[in-house]
XYZ file of C-alpha atoms in Angstrom:
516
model
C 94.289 115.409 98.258
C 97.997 116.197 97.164
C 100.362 113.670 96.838
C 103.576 113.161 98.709
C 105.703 116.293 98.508
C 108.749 115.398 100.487
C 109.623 119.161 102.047
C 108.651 122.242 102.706
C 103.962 136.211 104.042
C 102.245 139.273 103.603
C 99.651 138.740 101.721
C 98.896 141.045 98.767
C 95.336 140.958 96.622
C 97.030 142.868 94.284
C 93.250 142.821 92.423
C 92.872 140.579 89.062
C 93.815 141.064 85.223
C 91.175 139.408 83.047
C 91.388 139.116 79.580
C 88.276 140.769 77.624
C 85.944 138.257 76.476
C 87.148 135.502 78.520
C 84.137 134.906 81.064
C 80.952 133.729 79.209
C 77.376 134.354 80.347
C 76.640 133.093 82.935
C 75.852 129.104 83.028
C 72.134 127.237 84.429
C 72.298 125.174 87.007
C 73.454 121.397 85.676
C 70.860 118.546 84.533
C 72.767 116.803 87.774
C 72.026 119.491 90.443
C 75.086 121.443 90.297
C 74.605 125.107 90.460
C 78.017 126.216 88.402
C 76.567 130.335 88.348
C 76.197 130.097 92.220
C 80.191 128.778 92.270
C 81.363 130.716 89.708
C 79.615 134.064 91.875
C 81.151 133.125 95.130
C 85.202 131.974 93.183
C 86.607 135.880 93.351
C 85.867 136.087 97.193
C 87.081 132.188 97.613
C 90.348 133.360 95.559
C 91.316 136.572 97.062
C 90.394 135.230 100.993
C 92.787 132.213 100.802
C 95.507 134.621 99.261
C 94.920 136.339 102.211
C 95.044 133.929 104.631
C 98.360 132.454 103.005
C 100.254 135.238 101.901
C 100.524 133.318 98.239
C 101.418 135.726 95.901
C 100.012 135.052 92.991
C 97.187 132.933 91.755
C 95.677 131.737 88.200
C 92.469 130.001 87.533
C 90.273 128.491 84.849
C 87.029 126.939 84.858
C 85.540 125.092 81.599
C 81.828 124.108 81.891
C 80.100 122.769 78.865
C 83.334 123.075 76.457
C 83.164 126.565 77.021
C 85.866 128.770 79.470
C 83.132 130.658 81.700
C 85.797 131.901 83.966
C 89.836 133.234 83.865
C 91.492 135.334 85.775
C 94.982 135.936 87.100
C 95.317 136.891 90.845
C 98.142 138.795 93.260
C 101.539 139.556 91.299
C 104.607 137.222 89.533
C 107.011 138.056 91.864
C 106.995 140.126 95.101
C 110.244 141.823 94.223
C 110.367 144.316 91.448
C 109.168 144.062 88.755
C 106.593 142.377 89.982
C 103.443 142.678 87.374
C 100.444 141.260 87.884
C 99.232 137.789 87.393
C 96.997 137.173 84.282
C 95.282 134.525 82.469
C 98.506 134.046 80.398
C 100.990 134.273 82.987
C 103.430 130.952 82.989
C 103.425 128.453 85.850
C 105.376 125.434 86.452
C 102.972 122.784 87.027
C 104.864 120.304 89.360
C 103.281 117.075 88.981
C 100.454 118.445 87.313
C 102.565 117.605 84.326
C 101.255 113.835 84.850
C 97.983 114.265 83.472
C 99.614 116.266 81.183
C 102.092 113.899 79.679
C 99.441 110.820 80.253
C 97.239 112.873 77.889
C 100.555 113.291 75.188
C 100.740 109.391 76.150
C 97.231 108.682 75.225
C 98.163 110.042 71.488
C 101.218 108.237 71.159
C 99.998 104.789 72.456
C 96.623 104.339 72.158
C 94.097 102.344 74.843
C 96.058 99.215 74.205
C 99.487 100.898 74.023
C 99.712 101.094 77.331
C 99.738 97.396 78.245
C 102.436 96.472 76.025
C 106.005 95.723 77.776
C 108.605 98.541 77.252
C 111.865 98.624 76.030
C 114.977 100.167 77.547
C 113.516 100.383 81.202
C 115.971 97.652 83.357
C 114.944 97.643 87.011
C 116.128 95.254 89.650
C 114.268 91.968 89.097
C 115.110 90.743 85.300
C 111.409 89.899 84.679
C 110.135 92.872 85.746
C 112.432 94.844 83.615
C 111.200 92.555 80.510
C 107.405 92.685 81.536
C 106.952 96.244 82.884
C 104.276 98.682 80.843
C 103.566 102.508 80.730
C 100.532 101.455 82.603
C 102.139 99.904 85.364
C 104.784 102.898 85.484
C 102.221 105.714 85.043
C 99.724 103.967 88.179
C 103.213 104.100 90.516
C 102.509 100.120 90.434
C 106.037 99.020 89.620
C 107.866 97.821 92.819
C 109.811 101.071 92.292
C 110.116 102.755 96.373
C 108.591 105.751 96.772
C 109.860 108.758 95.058
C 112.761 107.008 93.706
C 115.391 108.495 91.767
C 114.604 112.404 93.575
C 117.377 112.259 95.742
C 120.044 111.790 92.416
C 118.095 114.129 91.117
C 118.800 117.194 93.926
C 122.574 116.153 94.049
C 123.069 117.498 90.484
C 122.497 113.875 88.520
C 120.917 114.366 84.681
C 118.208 111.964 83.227
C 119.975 109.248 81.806
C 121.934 108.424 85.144
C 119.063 108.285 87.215
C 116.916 106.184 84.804
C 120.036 104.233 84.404
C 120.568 103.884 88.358
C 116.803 102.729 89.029
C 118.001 99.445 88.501
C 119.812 99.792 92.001
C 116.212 100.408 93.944
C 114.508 97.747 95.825
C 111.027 96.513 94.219
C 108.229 95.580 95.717
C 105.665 92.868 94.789
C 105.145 94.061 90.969
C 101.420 95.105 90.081
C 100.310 94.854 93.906
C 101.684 98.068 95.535
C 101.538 101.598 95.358
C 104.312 103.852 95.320
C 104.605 107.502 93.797
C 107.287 107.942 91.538
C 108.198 110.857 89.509
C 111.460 108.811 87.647
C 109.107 105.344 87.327
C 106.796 107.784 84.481
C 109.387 109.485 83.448
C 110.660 106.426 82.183
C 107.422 105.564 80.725
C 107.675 108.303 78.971
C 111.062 108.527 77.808
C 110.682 104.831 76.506
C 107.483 106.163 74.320
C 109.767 109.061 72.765
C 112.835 106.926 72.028
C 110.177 104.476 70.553
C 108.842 106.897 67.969
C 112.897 108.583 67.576
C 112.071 112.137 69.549
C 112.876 114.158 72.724
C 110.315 114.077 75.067
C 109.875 117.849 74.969
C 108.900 117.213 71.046
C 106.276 114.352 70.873
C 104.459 116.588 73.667
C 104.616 119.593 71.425
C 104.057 117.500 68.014
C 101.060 115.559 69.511
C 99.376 117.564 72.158
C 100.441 121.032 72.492
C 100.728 122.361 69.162
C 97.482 120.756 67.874
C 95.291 121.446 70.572
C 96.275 125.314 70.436
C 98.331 125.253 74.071
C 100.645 127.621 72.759
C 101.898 128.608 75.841
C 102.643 125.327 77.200
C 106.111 123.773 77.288
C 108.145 120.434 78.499
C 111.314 122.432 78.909
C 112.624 124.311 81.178
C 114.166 127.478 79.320
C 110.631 127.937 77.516
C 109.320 129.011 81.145
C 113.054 130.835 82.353
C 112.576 132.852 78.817
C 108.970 133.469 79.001
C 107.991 137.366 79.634
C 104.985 137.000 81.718
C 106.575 134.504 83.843
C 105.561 133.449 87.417
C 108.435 133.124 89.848
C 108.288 130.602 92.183
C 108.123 131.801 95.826
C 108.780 130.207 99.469
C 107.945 131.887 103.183
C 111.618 133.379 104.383
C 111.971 133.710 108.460
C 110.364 136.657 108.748
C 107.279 135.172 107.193
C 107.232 137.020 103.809
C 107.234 135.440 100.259
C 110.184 135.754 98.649
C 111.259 134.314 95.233
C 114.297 132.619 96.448
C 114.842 129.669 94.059
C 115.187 128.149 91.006
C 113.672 124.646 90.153
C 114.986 123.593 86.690
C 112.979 120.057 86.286
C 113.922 118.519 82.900
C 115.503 115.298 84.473
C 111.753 114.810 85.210
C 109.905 116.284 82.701
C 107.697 114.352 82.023
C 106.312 113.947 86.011
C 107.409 117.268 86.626
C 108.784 119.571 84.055
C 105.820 121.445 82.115
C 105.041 124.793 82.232
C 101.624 126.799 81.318
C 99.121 129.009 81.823
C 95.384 129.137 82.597
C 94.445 129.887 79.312
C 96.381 126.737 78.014
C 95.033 125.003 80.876
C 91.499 125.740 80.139
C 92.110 124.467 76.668
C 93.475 121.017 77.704
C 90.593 120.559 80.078
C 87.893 121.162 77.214
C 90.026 118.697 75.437
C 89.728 115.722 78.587
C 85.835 116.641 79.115
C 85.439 116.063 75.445
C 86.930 112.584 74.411
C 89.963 114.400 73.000
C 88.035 116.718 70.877
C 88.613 120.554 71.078
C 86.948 122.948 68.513
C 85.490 119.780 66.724
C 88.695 118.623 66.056
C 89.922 114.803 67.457
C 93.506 115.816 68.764
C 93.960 112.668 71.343
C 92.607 109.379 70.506
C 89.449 108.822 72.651
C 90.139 105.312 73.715
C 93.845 105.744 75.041
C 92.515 109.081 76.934
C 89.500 107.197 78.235
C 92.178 104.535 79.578
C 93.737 107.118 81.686
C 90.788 108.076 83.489
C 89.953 104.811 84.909
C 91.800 103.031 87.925
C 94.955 101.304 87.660
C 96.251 100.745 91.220
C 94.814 101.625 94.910
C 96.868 104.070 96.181
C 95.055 104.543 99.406
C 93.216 101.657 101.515
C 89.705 102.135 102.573
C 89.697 104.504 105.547
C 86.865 102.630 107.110
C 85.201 99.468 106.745
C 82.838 100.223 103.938
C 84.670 103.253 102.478
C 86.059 103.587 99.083
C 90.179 102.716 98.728
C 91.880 105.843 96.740
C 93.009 104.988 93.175
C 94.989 106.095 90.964
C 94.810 105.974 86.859
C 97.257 107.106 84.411
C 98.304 110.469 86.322
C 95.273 111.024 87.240
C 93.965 110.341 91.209
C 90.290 108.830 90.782
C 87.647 108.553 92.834
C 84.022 108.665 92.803
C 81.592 110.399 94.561
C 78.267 108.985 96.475
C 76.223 109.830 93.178
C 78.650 107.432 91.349
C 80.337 109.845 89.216
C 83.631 110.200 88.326
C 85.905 112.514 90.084
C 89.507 112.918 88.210
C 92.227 115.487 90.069
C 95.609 115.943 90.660
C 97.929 118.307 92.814
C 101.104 119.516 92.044
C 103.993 121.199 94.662
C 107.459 122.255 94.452
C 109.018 123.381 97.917
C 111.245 125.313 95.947
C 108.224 127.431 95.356
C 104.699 126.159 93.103
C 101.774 124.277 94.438
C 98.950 123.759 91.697
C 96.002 121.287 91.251
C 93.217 120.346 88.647
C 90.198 118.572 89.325
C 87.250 117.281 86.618
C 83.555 116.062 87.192
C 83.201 114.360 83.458
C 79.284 113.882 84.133
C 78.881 117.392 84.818
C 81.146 118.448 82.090
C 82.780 120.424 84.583
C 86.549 121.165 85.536
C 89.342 123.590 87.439
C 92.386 124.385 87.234
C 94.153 126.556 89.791
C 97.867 127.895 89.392
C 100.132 129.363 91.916
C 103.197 130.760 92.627
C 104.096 129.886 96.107
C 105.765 126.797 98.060
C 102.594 124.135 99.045
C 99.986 125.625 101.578
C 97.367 123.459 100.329
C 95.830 126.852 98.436
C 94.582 125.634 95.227
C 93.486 122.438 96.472
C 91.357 124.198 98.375
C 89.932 126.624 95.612
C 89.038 123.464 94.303
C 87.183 122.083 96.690
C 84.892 125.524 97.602
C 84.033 125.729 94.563
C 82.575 122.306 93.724
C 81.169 122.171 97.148
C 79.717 125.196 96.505
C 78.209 124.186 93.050
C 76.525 121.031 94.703
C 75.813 122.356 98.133
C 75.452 125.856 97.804
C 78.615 126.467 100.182
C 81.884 124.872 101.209
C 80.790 121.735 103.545
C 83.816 122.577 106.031
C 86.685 125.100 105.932
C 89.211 123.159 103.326
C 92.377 125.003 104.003
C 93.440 123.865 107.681
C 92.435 120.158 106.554
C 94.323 120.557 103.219
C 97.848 122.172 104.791
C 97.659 120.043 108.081
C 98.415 117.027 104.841
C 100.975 119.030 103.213
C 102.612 119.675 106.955
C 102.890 115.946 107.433
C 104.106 114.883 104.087
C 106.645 117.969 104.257
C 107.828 116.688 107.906
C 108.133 113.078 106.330
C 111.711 111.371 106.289
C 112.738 113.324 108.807
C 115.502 112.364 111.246
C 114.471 110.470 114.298
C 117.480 112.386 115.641
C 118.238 115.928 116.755
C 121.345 116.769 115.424
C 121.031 120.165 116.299
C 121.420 119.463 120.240
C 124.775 116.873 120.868
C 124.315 114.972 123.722
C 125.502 116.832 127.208
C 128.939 114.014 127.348
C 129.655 113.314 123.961
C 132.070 110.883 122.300
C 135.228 112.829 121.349
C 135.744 112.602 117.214
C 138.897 110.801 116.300
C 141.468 113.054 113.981
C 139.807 114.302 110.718
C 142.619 112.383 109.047
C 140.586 109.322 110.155
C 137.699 110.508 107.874
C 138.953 112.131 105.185
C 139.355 110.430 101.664
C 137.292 109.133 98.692
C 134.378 107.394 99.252
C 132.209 105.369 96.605
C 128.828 103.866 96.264
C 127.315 102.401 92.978
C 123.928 104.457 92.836
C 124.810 107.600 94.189
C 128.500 107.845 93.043
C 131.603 109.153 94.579
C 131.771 111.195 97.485
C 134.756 112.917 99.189
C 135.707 113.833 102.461
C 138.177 116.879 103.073
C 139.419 119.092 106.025
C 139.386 122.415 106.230
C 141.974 125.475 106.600
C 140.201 126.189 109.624
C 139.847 123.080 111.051
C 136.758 120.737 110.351
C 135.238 118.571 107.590
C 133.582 119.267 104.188
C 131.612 116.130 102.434
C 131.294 116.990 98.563
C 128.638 114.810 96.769
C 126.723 114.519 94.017
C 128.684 114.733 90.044
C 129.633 118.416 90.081
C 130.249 118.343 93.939
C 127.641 120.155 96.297
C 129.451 121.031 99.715
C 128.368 119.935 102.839
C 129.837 121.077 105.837
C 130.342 118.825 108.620
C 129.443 119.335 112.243
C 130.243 116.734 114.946
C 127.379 115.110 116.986
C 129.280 112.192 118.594
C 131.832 109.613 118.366
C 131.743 108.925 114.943
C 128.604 110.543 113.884
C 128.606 114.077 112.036
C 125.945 115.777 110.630
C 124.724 117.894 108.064
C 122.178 120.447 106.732
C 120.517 119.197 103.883
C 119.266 120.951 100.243
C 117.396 121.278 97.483
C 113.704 120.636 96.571
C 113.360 117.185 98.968
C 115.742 118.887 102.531
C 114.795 117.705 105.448
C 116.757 119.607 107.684
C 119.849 118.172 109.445
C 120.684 114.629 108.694
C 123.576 112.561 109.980
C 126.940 111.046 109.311
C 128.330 107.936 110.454
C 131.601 106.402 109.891
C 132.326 102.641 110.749
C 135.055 100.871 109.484
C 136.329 102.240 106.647
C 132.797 103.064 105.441
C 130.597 106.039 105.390
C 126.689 105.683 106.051
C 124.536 109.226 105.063
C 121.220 108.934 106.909
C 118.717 110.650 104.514
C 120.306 108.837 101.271
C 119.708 105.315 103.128
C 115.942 105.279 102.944
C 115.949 102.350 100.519
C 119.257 100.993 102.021
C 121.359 102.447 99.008
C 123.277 104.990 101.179
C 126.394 103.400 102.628
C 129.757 104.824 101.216
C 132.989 102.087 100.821
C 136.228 103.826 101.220
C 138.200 103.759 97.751
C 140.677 100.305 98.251
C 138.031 98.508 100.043
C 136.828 96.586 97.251
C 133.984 98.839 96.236
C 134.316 97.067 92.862
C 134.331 98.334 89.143
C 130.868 99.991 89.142
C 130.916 102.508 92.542
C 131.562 105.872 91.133
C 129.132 107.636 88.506
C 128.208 105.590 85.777
């Protein structure tokens, strides 16, 4: 199921480019009982039915059975406004936090099985002895202490890399090694430790040890590869009037590793030969077998058991793993920007079977589901319940998630008159998410600028001393609020983690409030 994505048409079948020679005959059913012809009969209809029902524009998919690609084909169009062009089996996605696996794989090279276990250097979090003990494997299975998707929020106010890795250090932990939380910075750092250890950008130990080697010529850890690519998928979202319209841009290097890859289903369908096969791909050993066989396994729970004799969820090296009730191993992963991508990939090592579905519209839950037909379809002969309500109902919740309790949009009928904006306005600092300012306006009013090259927010009174906002960017939530007390400034949605209070400059904020 996807993870936690913290936010948020017409459909068009636009029919399918596929490249010649790309399908192969037609596969047996599997020593294990899965009937990969009968899914791979039934995977147009599945495709072009759940575009429909979404309105996603455009859709790419591989499937790799037996090291060979037996199916790829590009869906719908790359952008809904002209020029459009149709999606194809080389048509560039962002990946969203399909890049995990990804960059675990890259990982698996660079470290080897007992890599991972070894402490890291130049990763300082709050507790002293976590910061001196902490490994890629306890960054990469979200087991850190680090809070849930810390370090995003810095990230959508305009901060670069090295601040927020450098600012993690401000985040509450919890107990190390015994809880779960997903964070995109925590690997990131992994894997920005592992580059500075071997003296390269990210973006070039992924190429130099994964991409280039294993023939995923297509596939990038930077974000102007994809901007500059010519058959490029544009990321879409659902505008009020319920069409898909690509609206946004979602430049992800300050998480590139979790986050920031880019590729197509051909590329795909080359790295998933490579994880069915030990790290092999056209009988050549491009990962070492051991360190890729160590990100397959589990590394933390990330879900308790639903039910008293149910399995817990787990989690590997950015991988989600489960298995099933004929004891084999299920890898997968889901990616989703609400700027506009939703992807997922899914494996079944003992049937030598895997998927990877690419799109190019805001989460709906659509290639999760394309998933899940078609391997219910290859062991049951047909889906074993209709996937797509189940799937978005998840994404719903997890979009609606940090939410205020509060709606801002409705005052209360007798509210608190707002003392004079002069009473406000002024500098404001904080020591992990910088300096803020608070101005009036011509017109009357209040602007709050944060983040390092100021985003504006304007203003609007609620009551008292409580304002509000309209929140941006990939994790909005809609309106959050604003409460002055004393000569300090608390911002509701930034205070998750209790990081969000603002000290009036000449309050004593102290020598480190203000970007560092």
């Amino acid at each position: 199921m996807p993870h936690k994505v913290r936010r948020r048409g017409i459909a068009a079948a636009a029919g399918f480019a596929l490249a010649a020679g790309a399908v192969a005959a037609a596969p047996s059913p599997s020593p294990g009982g899965f009937d990969v012809a009968r899914a791979l009969d039934t995977l147009d209809a599945q495709v072009q039915e759940g575009m429909r029902r979404t309105g996603v524009p455009g859709v790419s998919v591989a499937v790799v059975h037996d090291d060979k690609v037996v199916y790829l084909k590009g869906f719908g169009v790359r952008s809904t406004e002209a020029p459009g062009g149709k999606v194809g089996p080389d048509t560039v996605f962002q990946l969203a936090s399909v890049s995990k696996p990804v960059a675990s794989t890259v990982l698996a090279q660079a470290l080897g099985a007992d890599g991972f276990d070894a402490p890291l250097k130049g990763v300082t979090l709050k507790d002293p002895w976590v910061s001196a003990h902490v490994t890629a494997a306890d960054l990469l299975s979200h087991r850190s202490g680090l809070p849930d998707h810390a370090g995003d929020l810095l990230e959508d106010l305009g901060y670069d890399q090295s601040y927020i890795l450098s600012h993690l250090r401000y985040e509450p932990l919890s107990p190390f090694r015994t809880s779960y939380a997903y964070t995109n910075f925590g690997f990131t750092a992994a894997a920005e430790a592992a580059a500075k250890a071997k003296g390269v950008p990210w973006s070039r130990l992924s190429e130099d040890l994964l991409y280039a080697p294993a023939g995923m010529n297509s596939t990038s850890s930077r974000f102007s590869d994809y901007q500059n690519a010519a058959d490029r998928a544009l990321t879409h979202v659902k505008t009020e009037d319920g069409t898909w319209k690509p609206r946004h841009v979602r430049n992800a290097d300050a998480q590139t590793a979790a986050g920031g890859v880019s590729s197509n289903a051909r590329d795909m369908a080359r790295w998933l030969r490579l994880q069915l096969n030990g790290g092999k791909i056209d009988g050549r050993q491009v990962v070492n077998a051991e360190g890729l066989a160590e990100t397959h396994v589990p590394h933390s729970i990330s879900q308790p058991p639903p039910e008293p004799g149910a399995q817990p969820g787990y989690y590997g090296l950015g991988w989600n793993v489960r298995y099933d009730d004929q004891g084999r191993l299920r890898l997968s992963h889901s990616g989703a920007f609400a700027l506009g991508t939703n992807t997922s990939v899914t494996l079944v090592p003992a049937e030598k079977l895997a998927i990877a579905v690419l799109t190019n519209g805001a989460p709906t839950g659509l290639p999760d589901t394309i998933a899940l037909n078609f391997f219910d379809t290859a062991e049951h002969g047909k889906p074993s319940r209709d996937w797509l309500p189940v799937v978005a109902k998840s994404y719903e919740e997890q979009l609606g998630e940090g939410r205020s309790e509060t709606d801002y949009a409705k005052p209360p009928a007798d509210p608190q008159p707002a003392r004079p904006d002069s009473a406000y306005t002024g500098t404001y600092t904080n020591p992990y998410y910088g300096r803020a300012t608070v101005t009036g306006t011509s017109g009357g009013g209040l602007v709050l600028r944060l983040g390092p090259a100021p985003q504006n927010y304007p203003l609007t009174h609620y009551s008292g001393d409580t304002f509000s906002f309209e929140t941006a960017g990939e994790n909005a939530i809609g309106r959050t609020g604003v409460t002055f007390t004393d000569g300090r400034m608390r911002v509701e949605y930034l205070d998750a983690n209790g990081l969000g209070t603002f000290e009036k400059a000449g309050r004593g904020s102290g020598p480190e409030a203000g970007p560092q």
